[in-house]
PDB file of C-alpha atoms in Angstrom:
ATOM      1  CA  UNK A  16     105.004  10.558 -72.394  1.00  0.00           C
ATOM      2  CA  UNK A  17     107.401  12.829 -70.727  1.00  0.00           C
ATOM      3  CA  UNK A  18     110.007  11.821 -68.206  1.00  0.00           C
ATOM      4  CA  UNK A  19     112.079  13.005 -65.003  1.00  0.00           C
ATOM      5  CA  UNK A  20     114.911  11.937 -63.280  1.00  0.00           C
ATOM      6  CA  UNK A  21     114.836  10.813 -59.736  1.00  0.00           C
ATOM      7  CA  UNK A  22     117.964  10.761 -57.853  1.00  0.00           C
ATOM      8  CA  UNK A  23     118.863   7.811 -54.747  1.00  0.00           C
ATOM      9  CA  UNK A  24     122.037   7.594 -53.406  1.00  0.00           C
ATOM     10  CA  UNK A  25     122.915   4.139 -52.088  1.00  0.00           C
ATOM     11  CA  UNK A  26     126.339   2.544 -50.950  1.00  0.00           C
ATOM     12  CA  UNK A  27     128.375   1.530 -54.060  1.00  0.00           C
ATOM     13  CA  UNK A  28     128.531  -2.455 -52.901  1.00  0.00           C
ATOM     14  CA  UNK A  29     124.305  -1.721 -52.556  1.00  0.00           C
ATOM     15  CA  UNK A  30     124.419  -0.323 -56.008  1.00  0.00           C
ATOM     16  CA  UNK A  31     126.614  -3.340 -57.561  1.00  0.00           C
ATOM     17  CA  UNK A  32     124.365  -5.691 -55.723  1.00  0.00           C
ATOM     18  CA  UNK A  33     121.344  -4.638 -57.508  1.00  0.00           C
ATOM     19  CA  UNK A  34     122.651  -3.962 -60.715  1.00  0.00           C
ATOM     20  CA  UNK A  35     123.772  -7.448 -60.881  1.00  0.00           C
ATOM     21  CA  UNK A  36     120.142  -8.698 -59.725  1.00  0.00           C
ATOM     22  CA  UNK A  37     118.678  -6.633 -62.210  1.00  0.00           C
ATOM     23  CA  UNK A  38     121.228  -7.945 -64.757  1.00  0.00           C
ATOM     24  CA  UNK A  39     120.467 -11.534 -63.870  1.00  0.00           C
ATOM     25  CA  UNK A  40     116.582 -11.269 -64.499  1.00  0.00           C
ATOM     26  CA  UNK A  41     116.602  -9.738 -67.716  1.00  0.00           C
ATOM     27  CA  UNK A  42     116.597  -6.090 -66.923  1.00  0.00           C
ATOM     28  CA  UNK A  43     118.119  -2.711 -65.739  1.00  0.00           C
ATOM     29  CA  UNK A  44     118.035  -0.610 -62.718  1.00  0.00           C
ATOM     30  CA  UNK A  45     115.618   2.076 -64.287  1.00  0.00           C
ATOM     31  CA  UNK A  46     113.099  -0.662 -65.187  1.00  0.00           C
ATOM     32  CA  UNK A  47     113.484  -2.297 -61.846  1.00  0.00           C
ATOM     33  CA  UNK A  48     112.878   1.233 -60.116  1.00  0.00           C
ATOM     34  CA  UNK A  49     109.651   1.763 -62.674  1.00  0.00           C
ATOM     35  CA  UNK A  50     108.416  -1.596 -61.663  1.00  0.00           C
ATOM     36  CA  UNK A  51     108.409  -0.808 -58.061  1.00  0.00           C
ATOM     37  CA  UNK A  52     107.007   2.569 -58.457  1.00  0.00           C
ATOM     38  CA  UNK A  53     104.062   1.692 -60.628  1.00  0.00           C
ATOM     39  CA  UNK A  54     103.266  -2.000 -58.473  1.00  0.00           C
ATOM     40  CA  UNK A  55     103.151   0.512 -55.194  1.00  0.00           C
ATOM     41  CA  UNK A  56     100.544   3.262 -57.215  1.00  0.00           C
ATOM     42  CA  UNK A  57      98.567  -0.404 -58.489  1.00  0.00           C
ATOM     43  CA  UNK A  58      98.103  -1.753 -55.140  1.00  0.00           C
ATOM     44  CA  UNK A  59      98.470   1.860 -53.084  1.00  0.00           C
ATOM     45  CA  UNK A  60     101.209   0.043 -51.002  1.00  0.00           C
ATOM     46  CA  UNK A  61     104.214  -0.803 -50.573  1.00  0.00           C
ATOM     47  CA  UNK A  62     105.092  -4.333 -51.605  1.00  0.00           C
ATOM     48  CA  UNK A  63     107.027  -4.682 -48.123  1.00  0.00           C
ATOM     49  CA  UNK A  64     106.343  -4.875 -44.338  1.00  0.00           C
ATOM     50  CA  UNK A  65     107.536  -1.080 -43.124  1.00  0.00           C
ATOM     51  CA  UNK A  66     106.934  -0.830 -39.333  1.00  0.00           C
ATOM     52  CA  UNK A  67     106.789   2.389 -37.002  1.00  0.00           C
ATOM     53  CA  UNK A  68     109.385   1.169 -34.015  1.00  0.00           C
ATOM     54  CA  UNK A  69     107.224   3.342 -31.737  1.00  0.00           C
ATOM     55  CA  UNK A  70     104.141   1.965 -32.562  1.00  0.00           C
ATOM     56  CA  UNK A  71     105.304  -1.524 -31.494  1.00  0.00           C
ATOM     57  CA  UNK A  72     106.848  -0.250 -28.362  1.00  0.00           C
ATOM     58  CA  UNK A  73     103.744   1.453 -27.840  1.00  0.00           C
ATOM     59  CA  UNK A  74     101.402  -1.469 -28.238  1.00  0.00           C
ATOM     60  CA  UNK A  75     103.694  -3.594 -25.684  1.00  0.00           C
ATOM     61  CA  UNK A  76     103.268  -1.336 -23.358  1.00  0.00           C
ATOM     62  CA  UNK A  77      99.376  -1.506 -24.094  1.00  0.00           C
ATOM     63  CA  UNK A  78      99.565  -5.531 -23.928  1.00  0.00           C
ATOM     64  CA  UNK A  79     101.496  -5.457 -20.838  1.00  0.00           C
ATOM     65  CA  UNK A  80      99.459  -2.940 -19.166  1.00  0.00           C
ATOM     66  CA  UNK A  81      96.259  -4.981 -20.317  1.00  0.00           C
ATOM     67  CA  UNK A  82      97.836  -8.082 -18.760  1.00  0.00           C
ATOM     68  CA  UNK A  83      98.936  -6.568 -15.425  1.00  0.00           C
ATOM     69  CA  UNK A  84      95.121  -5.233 -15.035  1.00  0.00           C
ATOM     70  CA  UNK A  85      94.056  -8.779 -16.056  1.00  0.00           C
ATOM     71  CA  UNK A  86      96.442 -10.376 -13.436  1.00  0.00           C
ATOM     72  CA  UNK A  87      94.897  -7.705 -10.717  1.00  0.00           C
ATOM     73  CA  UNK A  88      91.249  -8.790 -11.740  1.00  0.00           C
ATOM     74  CA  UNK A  89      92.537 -12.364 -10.742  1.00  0.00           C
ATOM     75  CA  UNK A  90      94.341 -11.763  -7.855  1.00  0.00           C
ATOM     76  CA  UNK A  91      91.045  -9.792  -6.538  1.00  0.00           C
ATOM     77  CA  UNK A  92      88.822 -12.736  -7.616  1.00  0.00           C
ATOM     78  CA  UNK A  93      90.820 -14.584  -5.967  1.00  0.00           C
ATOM     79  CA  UNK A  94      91.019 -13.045  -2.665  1.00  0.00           C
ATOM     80  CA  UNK A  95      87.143 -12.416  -3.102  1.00  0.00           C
ATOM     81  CA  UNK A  96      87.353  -8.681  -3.750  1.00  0.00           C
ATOM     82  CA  UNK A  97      85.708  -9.246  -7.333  1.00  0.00           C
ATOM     83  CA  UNK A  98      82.569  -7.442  -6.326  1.00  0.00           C
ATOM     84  CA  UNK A  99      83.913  -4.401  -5.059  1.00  0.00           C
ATOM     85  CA  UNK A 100      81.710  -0.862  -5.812  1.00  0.00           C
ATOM     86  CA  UNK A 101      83.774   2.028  -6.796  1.00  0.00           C
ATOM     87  CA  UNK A 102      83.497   3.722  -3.681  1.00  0.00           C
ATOM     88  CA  UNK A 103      84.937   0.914  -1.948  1.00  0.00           C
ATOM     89  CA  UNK A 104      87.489   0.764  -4.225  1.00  0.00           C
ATOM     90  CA  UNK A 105      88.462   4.494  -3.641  1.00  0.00           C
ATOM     91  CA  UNK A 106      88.703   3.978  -0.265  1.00  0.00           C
ATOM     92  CA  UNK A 107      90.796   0.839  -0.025  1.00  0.00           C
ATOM     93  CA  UNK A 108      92.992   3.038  -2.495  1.00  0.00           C
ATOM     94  CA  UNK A 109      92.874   6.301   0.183  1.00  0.00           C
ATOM     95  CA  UNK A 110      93.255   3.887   3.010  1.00  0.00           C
ATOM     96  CA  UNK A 111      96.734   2.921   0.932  1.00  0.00           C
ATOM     97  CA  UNK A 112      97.919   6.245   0.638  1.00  0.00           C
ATOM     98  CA  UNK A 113      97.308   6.963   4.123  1.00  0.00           C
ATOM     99  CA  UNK A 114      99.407   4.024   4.787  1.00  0.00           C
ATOM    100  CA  UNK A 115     101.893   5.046   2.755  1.00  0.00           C
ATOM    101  CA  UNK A 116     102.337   8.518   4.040  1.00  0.00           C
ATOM    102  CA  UNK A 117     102.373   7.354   7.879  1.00  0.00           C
ATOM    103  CA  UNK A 118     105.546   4.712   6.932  1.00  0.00           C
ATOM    104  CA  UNK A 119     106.946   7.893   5.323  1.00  0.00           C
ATOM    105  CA  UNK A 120     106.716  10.175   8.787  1.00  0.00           C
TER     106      UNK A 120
END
């Protein structure tokens, strides 16, 4: 079967560090790399946790948002608004802006 090279640059102490590991369970760096390569095309994945930052931001954002309209829901149950119609709901909302805009004259 034919080969290629693949080139990775990583910090010398990195380097050292997994040399050694390699060293200490029988093998080299080449076979370690090979081993990961063909256990990710096996399983189509890699055989770590690898997380888009954004994506969790974005889902707290989506839990907290889900909670605060939760909290409202109870607050309005609460004060015995649960059975508002959306009309009425519009206009308590209009009625707020109106507020809103006579505090700011």
């Amino acid at each position: 079967m034919a080969t290629t090279n693949i080139t990775v640059r990583v910090d010398v102490e990195t380097k050292s560090d997994f040399d050694t590991f390699c060293e200490n369970v029988g093998i080299n760096a080449t076979a370690a790399v090979n081993m990961f390569i063909k256990a990710v095309l096996r399983t189509r994945e890699l055989p770590f946790t690898v997380t888009d930052i954004n994506y969790q931001e974005k889902n707290l954002v989506k839990a907290r948002a889900v909670n605060s309209i939760n909290n409202m829901r109870d607050l309005s149950i609460r004060n015995g608004n649960s059975e508002l119609t959306l009309a009425e709901i519009n206009a308590e909302i209009e009625a707020a802006r109106k507020e809103v805009v006579k505090k700011q004259c």
